[in-house]
mmCIF file of C-alpha atoms and ligand atoms in Angstrom:
data_model
loop_
_atom_site.group_PDB
_atom_site.id
_atom_site.type_symbol
_atom_site.label_atom_id
_atom_site.label_comp_id
_atom_site.label_asym_id
_atom_site.label_seq_id
_atom_site.Cartn_x
_atom_site.Cartn_y
_atom_site.Cartn_z
ATOM 1 C CA UNK A 1 -15.020 -123.471 -102.578
ATOM 2 C CA UNK A 2 -14.930 -119.756 -104.563
ATOM 3 C CA UNK A 3 -16.777 -119.102 -101.746
ATOM 4 C CA UNK A 4 -13.945 -119.199 -99.260
ATOM 5 C CA UNK A 5 -12.263 -117.857 -101.366
ATOM 6 C CA UNK A 6 -13.733 -114.371 -101.785
ATOM 7 C CA UNK A 7 -14.008 -114.652 -97.707
ATOM 8 C CA UNK A 8 -10.241 -114.826 -97.761
ATOM 9 C CA UNK A 9 -9.551 -112.430 -100.079
ATOM 10 C CA UNK A 10 -11.988 -110.026 -98.298
ATOM 11 C CA UNK A 11 -10.134 -110.541 -94.625
ATOM 12 C CA UNK A 12 -6.667 -109.721 -97.103
ATOM 13 C CA UNK A 13 -8.007 -107.165 -98.030
ATOM 14 C CA UNK A 14 -9.129 -105.519 -95.397
ATOM 15 C CA UNK A 15 -6.051 -105.948 -93.193
ATOM 16 C CA UNK A 16 -4.772 -104.450 -96.133
ATOM 17 C CA UNK A 17 -6.743 -101.307 -95.174
ATOM 18 C CA UNK A 18 -6.455 -101.460 -91.737
ATOM 19 C CA UNK A 19 -2.541 -100.614 -91.913
ATOM 20 C CA UNK A 20 -3.431 -97.474 -91.771
ATOM 21 C CA UNK A 21 -3.267 -94.681 -89.094
ATOM 22 C CA UNK A 22 -5.393 -91.150 -89.009
ATOM 23 C CA UNK A 23 -4.238 -88.245 -86.699
ATOM 24 C CA UNK A 24 -5.907 -85.134 -86.114
ATOM 25 C CA UNK A 25 -2.758 -83.030 -85.779
ATOM 26 C CA UNK A 26 -2.505 -79.298 -84.395
ATOM 27 C CA UNK A 27 1.008 -78.975 -84.709
ATOM 28 C CA UNK A 28 2.061 -77.649 -88.072
ATOM 29 C CA UNK A 29 3.067 -80.786 -90.605
ATOM 30 C CA UNK A 30 6.387 -79.684 -91.259
ATOM 31 C CA UNK A 31 6.869 -80.271 -87.310
ATOM 32 C CA UNK A 32 5.176 -83.606 -87.311
ATOM 33 C CA UNK A 33 5.124 -85.488 -90.888
ATOM 34 C CA UNK A 34 8.783 -86.313 -90.827
ATOM 35 C CA UNK A 35 7.988 -88.618 -87.957
ATOM 36 C CA UNK A 36 5.888 -89.778 -89.766
ATOM 37 C CA UNK A 37 7.386 -90.808 -92.756
ATOM 38 C CA UNK A 38 10.189 -92.533 -90.434
ATOM 39 C CA UNK A 39 6.856 -94.619 -89.094
ATOM 40 C CA UNK A 40 5.786 -96.160 -91.755
ATOM 41 C CA UNK A 41 8.982 -96.686 -93.110
ATOM 42 C CA UNK A 42 9.190 -99.027 -90.037
ATOM 43 C CA UNK A 43 6.314 -99.956 -89.170
ATOM 44 C CA UNK A 44 4.572 -100.325 -93.253
ATOM 45 C CA UNK A 45 1.948 -98.750 -90.997
ATOM 46 C CA UNK A 46 0.125 -94.493 -93.476
ATOM 47 C CA UNK A 47 -0.131 -92.097 -91.723
ATOM 48 C CA UNK A 48 -2.604 -89.283 -92.503
ATOM 49 C CA UNK A 49 -2.597 -85.850 -91.469
ATOM 50 C CA UNK A 50 -4.790 -83.573 -91.298
ATOM 51 C CA UNK A 51 -4.118 -80.765 -89.461
ATOM 52 C CA UNK A 52 -6.173 -77.256 -88.258
ATOM 53 C CA UNK A 53 -5.950 -75.307 -85.814
ATOM 54 C CA UNK A 54 -6.621 -77.172 -81.826
ATOM 55 C CA UNK A 55 -9.991 -75.949 -80.633
ATOM 56 C CA UNK A 56 -10.684 -76.829 -83.961
ATOM 57 C CA UNK A 57 -10.089 -80.397 -84.602
ATOM 58 C CA UNK A 58 -11.806 -81.253 -80.491
ATOM 59 C CA UNK A 59 -14.818 -79.296 -82.336
ATOM 60 C CA UNK A 60 -14.184 -81.212 -85.352
ATOM 61 C CA UNK A 61 -14.087 -84.294 -83.203
ATOM 62 C CA UNK A 62 -17.333 -83.378 -81.047
ATOM 63 C CA UNK A 63 -19.746 -83.035 -84.864
ATOM 64 C CA UNK A 64 -18.246 -86.534 -85.641
ATOM 65 C CA UNK A 65 -18.914 -88.007 -82.177
ATOM 66 C CA UNK A 66 -18.371 -92.184 -83.071
ATOM 67 C CA UNK A 67 -18.507 -91.473 -86.629
ATOM 68 C CA UNK A 68 -15.095 -90.061 -86.845
ATOM 69 C CA UNK A 69 -12.307 -91.135 -88.930
ATOM 70 C CA UNK A 70 -9.742 -90.514 -86.740
ATOM 71 C CA UNK A 71 -7.521 -92.953 -84.663
ATOM 72 C CA UNK A 72 -5.516 -90.227 -82.588
ATOM 73 C CA UNK A 73 -5.384 -85.863 -81.813
ATOM 74 C CA UNK A 74 -1.885 -84.448 -81.501
ATOM 75 C CA UNK A 75 -0.991 -80.705 -79.624
ATOM 76 C CA UNK A 76 0.324 -78.785 -77.642
ATOM 77 C CA UNK A 77 -0.862 -77.475 -74.007
ATOM 78 C CA UNK A 78 -2.094 -80.041 -71.283
ATOM 79 C CA UNK A 79 -5.067 -76.902 -71.121
ATOM 80 C CA UNK A 80 -6.619 -78.582 -75.000
ATOM 81 C CA UNK A 81 -5.447 -82.386 -73.415
ATOM 82 C CA UNK A 82 -7.617 -81.662 -70.569
ATOM 83 C CA UNK A 83 -10.806 -80.463 -72.423
ATOM 84 C CA UNK A 84 -11.118 -82.742 -74.547
ATOM 85 C CA UNK A 85 -10.959 -85.430 -72.204
ATOM 86 C CA UNK A 86 -13.795 -82.888 -70.659
ATOM 87 C CA UNK A 87 -15.168 -83.835 -73.938
ATOM 88 C CA UNK A 88 -15.297 -87.770 -73.146
ATOM 89 C CA UNK A 89 -13.053 -87.807 -77.068
ATOM 90 C CA UNK A 90 -10.662 -89.994 -75.636
ATOM 91 C CA UNK A 91 -9.709 -93.344 -74.461
ATOM 92 C CA UNK A 92 -7.425 -94.855 -72.230
ATOM 93 C CA UNK A 93 -4.570 -96.470 -73.309
ATOM 94 C CA UNK A 94 -2.410 -99.492 -71.930
ATOM 95 C CA UNK A 95 1.168 -99.443 -72.361
ATOM 96 C CA UNK A 96 3.977 -100.468 -70.718
ATOM 97 C CA UNK A 97 6.418 -97.901 -72.231
ATOM 98 C CA UNK A 98 4.615 -94.863 -72.475
ATOM 99 C CA UNK A 99 4.088 -95.368 -68.722
ATOM 100 C CA UNK A 100 8.018 -96.082 -68.492
ATOM 101 C CA UNK A 101 9.622 -93.618 -70.893
ATOM 102 C CA UNK A 102 6.878 -90.601 -69.441
ATOM 103 C CA UNK A 103 7.893 -89.249 -66.296
ATOM 104 C CA UNK A 104 4.723 -89.667 -64.336
ATOM 105 C CA UNK A 105 3.794 -85.183 -63.874
ATOM 106 C CA UNK A 106 3.239 -85.685 -67.834
ATOM 107 C CA UNK A 107 0.713 -87.324 -68.685
ATOM 108 C CA UNK A 108 -2.891 -88.094 -68.071
ATOM 109 C CA UNK A 109 -3.497 -90.305 -64.597
ATOM 110 C CA UNK A 110 -6.538 -92.067 -66.173
ATOM 111 C CA UNK A 111 -4.091 -92.647 -69.742
ATOM 112 C CA UNK A 112 -6.219 -90.494 -71.784
ATOM 113 C CA UNK A 113 -3.222 -87.605 -72.449
ATOM 114 C CA UNK A 114 -0.098 -88.338 -73.147
ATOM 115 C CA UNK A 115 3.299 -85.857 -73.303
ATOM 116 C CA UNK A 116 4.945 -86.016 -75.770
ATOM 117 C CA UNK A 117 7.892 -83.393 -75.968
ATOM 118 C CA UNK A 118 8.438 -80.783 -73.402
ATOM 119 C CA UNK A 119 8.558 -76.628 -73.461
ATOM 120 C CA UNK A 120 9.423 -74.198 -70.781
ATOM 121 C CA UNK A 121 7.267 -70.424 -70.264
ATOM 122 C CA UNK A 122 10.725 -68.602 -69.780
ATOM 123 C CA UNK A 123 12.115 -65.716 -69.397
ATOM 124 C CA UNK A 124 13.958 -63.207 -72.503
ATOM 125 C CA UNK A 125 15.688 -60.002 -71.249
ATOM 126 C CA UNK A 126 17.650 -57.428 -73.296
ATOM 127 C CA UNK A 127 21.468 -57.717 -71.631
ATOM 128 C CA UNK A 128 22.404 -53.914 -71.705
ATOM 129 C CA UNK A 129 19.133 -52.546 -69.777
ATOM 130 C CA UNK A 130 18.594 -55.583 -67.459
ATOM 131 C CA UNK A 131 21.160 -58.086 -65.394
ATOM 132 C CA UNK A 132 20.643 -61.804 -64.806
ATOM 133 C CA UNK A 133 20.350 -60.728 -60.129
ATOM 134 C CA UNK A 134 17.585 -58.704 -61.168
ATOM 135 C CA UNK A 135 14.677 -60.612 -62.491
ATOM 136 C CA UNK A 136 14.222 -64.289 -60.378
ATOM 137 C CA UNK A 137 10.439 -65.224 -61.032
ATOM 138 C CA UNK A 138 7.191 -64.728 -62.277
ATOM 139 C CA UNK A 139 5.409 -62.570 -58.541
ATOM 140 C CA UNK A 140 8.551 -61.471 -59.531
ATOM 141 C CA UNK A 141 7.715 -59.684 -62.373
ATOM 142 C CA UNK A 142 4.791 -57.540 -60.376
ATOM 143 C CA UNK A 143 7.680 -56.127 -59.109
ATOM 144 C CA UNK A 144 6.955 -51.388 -59.183
ATOM 145 C CA UNK A 145 10.629 -51.907 -60.991
ATOM 146 C CA UNK A 146 8.888 -53.636 -63.869
ATOM 147 C CA UNK A 147 6.587 -50.632 -64.049
ATOM 148 C CA UNK A 148 6.297 -50.423 -68.337
ATOM 149 C CA UNK A 149 9.232 -52.907 -69.395
ATOM 150 C CA UNK A 150 7.441 -56.263 -69.562
ATOM 151 C CA UNK A 151 6.153 -57.734 -73.192
ATOM 152 C CA UNK A 152 3.744 -60.921 -72.662
ATOM 153 C CA UNK A 153 1.303 -61.729 -76.302
ATOM 154 C CA UNK A 154 -2.661 -61.755 -75.339
ATOM 155 C CA UNK A 155 -4.603 -63.628 -72.285
ATOM 156 C CA UNK A 156 -6.330 -65.918 -75.384
ATOM 157 C CA UNK A 157 -3.181 -67.019 -76.246
ATOM 158 C CA UNK A 158 -3.673 -70.596 -73.671
ATOM 159 C CA UNK A 159 0.317 -70.706 -73.233
ATOM 160 C CA UNK A 160 -0.014 -68.036 -70.886
ATOM 161 C CA UNK A 161 -3.579 -69.137 -69.595
ATOM 162 C CA UNK A 162 -1.611 -72.571 -68.442
ATOM 163 C CA UNK A 163 1.335 -70.387 -67.532
ATOM 164 C CA UNK A 164 -1.554 -67.993 -64.816
ATOM 165 C CA UNK A 165 -3.072 -71.126 -64.036
ATOM 166 C CA UNK A 166 0.101 -72.907 -62.395
ATOM 167 C CA UNK A 167 0.325 -69.701 -60.622
ATOM 168 C CA UNK A 168 -3.419 -69.911 -59.529
ATOM 169 C CA UNK A 169 -1.931 -73.946 -58.492
ATOM 170 C CA UNK A 170 0.299 -72.290 -56.494
ATOM 171 C CA UNK A 171 -0.611 -69.441 -55.052
ATOM 172 C CA UNK A 172 -4.362 -69.640 -55.102
ATOM 173 C CA UNK A 173 -7.705 -67.927 -56.756
ATOM 174 C CA UNK A 174 -6.597 -64.104 -54.664
ATOM 175 C CA UNK A 175 -3.318 -64.048 -54.993
ATOM 176 C CA UNK A 176 -2.695 -64.256 -59.176
ATOM 177 C CA UNK A 177 -5.604 -62.533 -59.626
ATOM 178 C CA UNK A 178 -3.300 -59.049 -57.947
ATOM 179 C CA UNK A 179 -0.141 -60.684 -59.069
ATOM 180 C CA UNK A 180 -1.853 -60.827 -62.281
ATOM 181 C CA UNK A 181 -3.385 -57.169 -62.016
ATOM 182 C CA UNK A 182 0.046 -55.495 -60.950
ATOM 183 C CA UNK A 183 2.083 -57.236 -64.011
ATOM 184 C CA UNK A 184 -0.830 -55.844 -66.584
ATOM 185 C CA UNK A 185 0.061 -52.368 -64.747
ATOM 186 C CA UNK A 186 3.772 -52.990 -65.683
ATOM 187 C CA UNK A 187 3.007 -54.139 -69.423
ATOM 188 C CA UNK A 188 4.959 -51.676 -71.873
ATOM 189 C CA UNK A 189 2.436 -52.196 -74.328
ATOM 190 C CA UNK A 190 -1.275 -53.857 -75.459
ATOM 191 C CA UNK A 191 -0.383 -57.557 -76.077
ATOM 192 C CA UNK A 192 -0.550 -57.821 -79.349
ATOM 193 C CA UNK A 193 2.269 -60.364 -82.020
ATOM 194 C CA UNK A 194 2.955 -64.389 -80.605
ATOM 195 C CA UNK A 195 6.281 -65.048 -78.588
ATOM 196 C CA UNK A 196 8.080 -64.751 -81.138
ATOM 197 C CA UNK A 197 7.613 -61.552 -81.521
ATOM 198 C CA UNK A 198 7.934 -60.742 -78.067
ATOM 199 C CA UNK A 199 11.702 -61.194 -78.792
ATOM 200 C CA UNK A 200 11.811 -59.780 -80.852
ATOM 201 C CA UNK A 201 9.896 -56.519 -78.734
ATOM 202 C CA UNK A 202 13.114 -56.455 -76.413
ATOM 203 C CA UNK A 203 15.847 -56.699 -79.478
ATOM 204 C CA UNK A 204 14.418 -53.425 -80.556
ATOM 205 C CA UNK A 205 13.920 -52.165 -77.271
ATOM 206 C CA UNK A 206 10.441 -51.771 -76.922
ATOM 207 C CA UNK A 207 10.171 -53.530 -73.811
ATOM 208 C CA UNK A 208 13.084 -55.044 -71.444
ATOM 209 C CA UNK A 209 11.886 -58.553 -70.399
ATOM 210 C CA UNK A 210 9.531 -60.903 -72.306
ATOM 211 C CA UNK A 211 7.678 -64.170 -71.645
ATOM 212 C CA UNK A 212 7.695 -66.629 -73.846
ATOM 213 C CA UNK A 213 7.628 -70.438 -74.966
ATOM 214 C CA UNK A 214 11.912 -71.375 -75.469
ATOM 215 C CA UNK A 215 12.015 -73.387 -78.301
ATOM 216 C CA UNK A 216 10.819 -69.722 -80.476
ATOM 217 C CA UNK A 217 14.142 -68.232 -79.018
ATOM 218 C CA UNK A 218 15.963 -71.539 -79.940
ATOM 219 C CA UNK A 219 14.394 -71.110 -83.188
ATOM 220 C CA UNK A 220 15.249 -67.094 -83.824
ATOM 221 C CA UNK A 221 18.791 -67.924 -83.806
ATOM 222 C CA UNK A 222 18.747 -70.676 -85.717
ATOM 223 C CA UNK A 223 16.268 -69.367 -89.047
ATOM 224 C CA UNK A 224 16.847 -69.255 -92.240
ATOM 225 C CA UNK A 225 15.649 -65.176 -91.883
ATOM 226 C CA UNK A 226 18.720 -62.344 -90.554
ATOM 227 C CA UNK A 227 16.344 -60.309 -88.872
ATOM 228 C CA UNK A 228 15.564 -62.964 -85.946
ATOM 229 C CA UNK A 229 18.997 -64.283 -85.472
ATOM 230 C CA UNK A 230 19.696 -60.499 -84.868
ATOM 231 C CA UNK A 231 16.453 -60.009 -82.921
ATOM 232 C CA UNK A 232 16.953 -62.988 -81.323
ATOM 233 C CA UNK A 233 21.571 -62.801 -80.517
ATOM 234 C CA UNK A 234 20.381 -59.570 -79.017
ATOM 235 C CA UNK A 235 18.933 -61.266 -76.056
ATOM 236 C CA UNK A 236 18.733 -63.158 -72.731
ATOM 237 C CA UNK A 237 17.585 -66.388 -71.592
ATOM 238 C CA UNK A 238 16.575 -66.740 -67.914
ATOM 239 C CA UNK A 239 15.326 -69.356 -66.236
ATOM 240 C CA UNK A 240 12.640 -68.606 -63.300
ATOM 241 C CA UNK A 241 12.415 -69.725 -60.713
ATOM 242 C CA UNK A 242 14.878 -71.487 -59.475
ATOM 243 C CA UNK A 243 14.673 -70.986 -56.454
ATOM 244 C CA UNK A 244 11.797 -71.593 -56.043
ATOM 245 C CA UNK A 245 9.540 -73.888 -57.499
ATOM 246 C CA UNK A 246 11.698 -74.804 -60.685
ATOM 247 C CA UNK A 247 10.236 -72.979 -64.170
ATOM 248 C CA UNK A 248 6.825 -73.195 -65.678
ATOM 249 C CA UNK A 249 6.779 -76.287 -67.965
ATOM 250 C CA UNK A 250 4.479 -77.688 -70.507
ATOM 251 C CA UNK A 251 3.904 -80.107 -73.080
ATOM 252 C CA UNK A 252 2.929 -81.132 -77.002
ATOM 253 C CA UNK A 253 0.774 -84.001 -76.037
ATOM 254 C CA UNK A 254 -1.294 -86.715 -77.687
ATOM 255 C CA UNK A 255 -4.306 -88.304 -77.557
ATOM 256 C CA UNK A 256 -6.728 -92.084 -78.472
ATOM 257 C CA UNK A 257 -9.892 -91.090 -79.043
ATOM 258 C CA UNK A 258 -12.624 -93.162 -78.451
ATOM 259 C CA UNK A 259 -13.770 -93.268 -82.145
ATOM 260 C CA UNK A 260 -10.464 -94.459 -83.118
ATOM 261 C CA UNK A 261 -10.887 -97.955 -85.287
ATOM 262 C CA UNK A 262 -6.786 -99.011 -85.812
ATOM 263 C CA UNK A 263 -6.304 -98.503 -82.378
ATOM 264 C CA UNK A 264 -3.499 -100.985 -82.369
ATOM 265 C CA UNK A 265 -2.409 -98.816 -85.282
ATOM 266 C CA UNK A 266 -2.221 -95.739 -83.225
ATOM 267 C CA UNK A 267 -0.672 -97.374 -80.603
ATOM 268 C CA UNK A 268 1.527 -98.302 -82.002
ATOM 269 C CA UNK A 269 2.768 -95.187 -83.121
ATOM 270 C CA UNK A 270 2.226 -93.156 -80.000
ATOM 271 C CA UNK A 271 4.663 -96.073 -78.783
ATOM 272 C CA UNK A 272 6.598 -94.925 -81.482
ATOM 273 C CA UNK A 273 6.789 -91.544 -80.983
ATOM 274 C CA UNK A 274 8.141 -91.237 -77.279
ATOM 275 C CA UNK A 275 10.795 -94.067 -79.270
ATOM 276 C CA UNK A 276 14.549 -91.996 -78.985
ATOM 277 C CA UNK A 277 14.927 -91.709 -82.153
ATOM 278 C CA UNK A 278 11.845 -89.877 -82.606
ATOM 279 C CA UNK A 279 12.382 -88.028 -79.239
ATOM 280 C CA UNK A 280 16.332 -86.363 -80.775
ATOM 281 C CA UNK A 281 13.937 -85.416 -83.078
ATOM 282 C CA UNK A 282 11.770 -83.335 -81.447
ATOM 283 C CA UNK A 283 15.199 -81.479 -79.284
ATOM 284 C CA UNK A 284 16.886 -81.140 -82.887
ATOM 285 C CA UNK A 285 13.840 -80.241 -84.891
ATOM 286 C CA UNK A 286 11.268 -79.211 -82.248
ATOM 287 C CA UNK A 287 14.135 -76.864 -79.769
ATOM 288 C CA UNK A 288 11.396 -78.266 -77.259
ATOM 289 C CA UNK A 289 12.661 -80.265 -74.086
ATOM 290 C CA UNK A 290 12.475 -84.413 -75.104
ATOM 291 C CA UNK A 291 10.153 -86.534 -72.751
ATOM 292 C CA UNK A 292 12.710 -88.900 -72.696
ATOM 293 C CA UNK A 293 15.319 -88.193 -69.970
ATOM 294 C CA UNK A 294 17.750 -89.996 -72.075
ATOM 295 C CA UNK A 295 18.090 -87.963 -74.701
ATOM 296 C CA UNK A 296 19.867 -85.168 -75.462
ATOM 297 C CA UNK A 297 19.055 -81.978 -75.969
ATOM 298 C CA UNK A 298 20.380 -79.365 -78.368
ATOM 299 C CA UNK A 299 23.328 -77.747 -78.668
ATOM 300 C CA UNK A 300 21.502 -74.102 -78.249
ATOM 301 C CA UNK A 301 19.259 -75.716 -75.693
ATOM 302 C CA UNK A 302 21.923 -77.055 -74.028
ATOM 303 C CA UNK A 303 23.950 -73.381 -74.028
ATOM 304 C CA UNK A 304 21.297 -72.683 -71.510
ATOM 305 C CA UNK A 305 22.366 -74.960 -69.303
ATOM 306 C CA UNK A 306 20.634 -77.281 -66.557
ATOM 307 C CA UNK A 307 17.716 -75.848 -64.966
ATOM 308 C CA UNK A 308 15.320 -76.175 -62.199
ATOM 309 C CA UNK A 309 11.491 -77.533 -63.931
ATOM 310 C CA UNK A 310 8.264 -77.000 -61.828
ATOM 311 C CA UNK A 311 7.558 -80.515 -60.960
ATOM 312 C CA UNK A 312 3.646 -79.417 -60.833
ATOM 313 C CA UNK A 313 0.935 -82.417 -62.057
ATOM 314 C CA UNK A 314 -0.467 -80.904 -65.107
ATOM 315 C CA UNK A 315 -3.678 -82.402 -65.120
ATOM 316 C CA UNK A 316 -4.151 -79.025 -62.692
ATOM 317 C CA UNK A 317 -3.686 -77.082 -65.042
ATOM 318 C CA UNK A 318 -6.462 -77.757 -67.168
ATOM 319 C CA UNK A 319 -8.901 -77.706 -63.228
ATOM 320 C CA UNK A 320 -7.317 -73.987 -62.898
ATOM 321 C CA UNK A 321 -8.042 -73.146 -66.584
ATOM 322 C CA UNK A 322 -11.389 -70.775 -66.830
ATOM 323 C CA UNK A 323 -9.940 -69.669 -62.974
ATOM 324 C CA UNK A 324 -7.278 -68.160 -65.348
ATOM 325 C CA UNK A 325 -9.386 -67.104 -68.279
ATOM 326 C CA UNK A 326 -11.763 -65.129 -66.299
ATOM 327 C CA UNK A 327 -9.211 -63.711 -63.650
ATOM 328 C CA UNK A 328 -7.281 -62.854 -66.829
ATOM 329 C CA UNK A 329 -10.247 -60.639 -68.039
ATOM 330 C CA UNK A 330 -10.727 -59.178 -64.259
ATOM 331 C CA UNK A 331 -7.399 -57.706 -65.079
ATOM 332 C CA UNK A 332 -7.603 -55.969 -68.486
ATOM 333 C CA UNK A 333 -5.147 -59.427 -69.009
ATOM 334 C CA UNK A 334 -6.068 -58.304 -73.095
HETATM 335 FE FE1 LIG B 401 3.846 -72.969 -79.701
#
């Protein structure tokens, strides 16, 4: 009888300890933690969060292998999710909720990663020096007209690698290389800083057009720093490729790890992250587009209007990542 009681107590204790999920996140704590708190409140499942740089977390997962305490990896840019998949870090998830909410081109065909939010790589321009009818597609930025007028961050940045990978998917390596070569020739300065710095450079007159992710501009417009608001107000957003395939899109996303010891809790968390409430938070707070089409955009995003998004299957961005990196290096994109 006493033994039975001990077994029951142990089982109860195990259940108690099992009500948690461990997340490795390349998103900053402030951009994800409030959602986890909501999840814990709703489900009683604790979320333990480790944040770090995406590549560092992926390396750590490789080293920890099946002993990793992590259940979920959250990161930005699909190229990194595909890197994780290629390294065999993930397992597939069967979830009707995830499949019904996330459009097919924003999740893995083998159900190993899922997009959680959407962003577009857009153009920002100085309206006193550029009119919007001068702008069109990414391809056109290679034209002579833009000589010494472009700002773009470094080729080590995964957002640019994915844009170039999308170009390779659409135009092939040779045409993309020719384009990138001429694009680099149009740079106003050697690449430096992040996307916000490119916006500031356009505002400061260093260049006339920059390529940036949409949420940086929105974040600057709502910034608590006056210099960021002032700079952001001096530039305008332009949606590229509207007469072609549409603007280049990417995701932040997540995957269930092979090492997951809290699989049920982890899948519940993934499903929560695509729920209406969580998706509304992404739109309002992170200035991203919701992966769930029903959700209304933040007012700044709404002001930018509707746009045509490229529906390229994002798996192709991972497939062409290495070629993109090599090509950018060959054309001298620093
Ligand atoms: Fe970013």
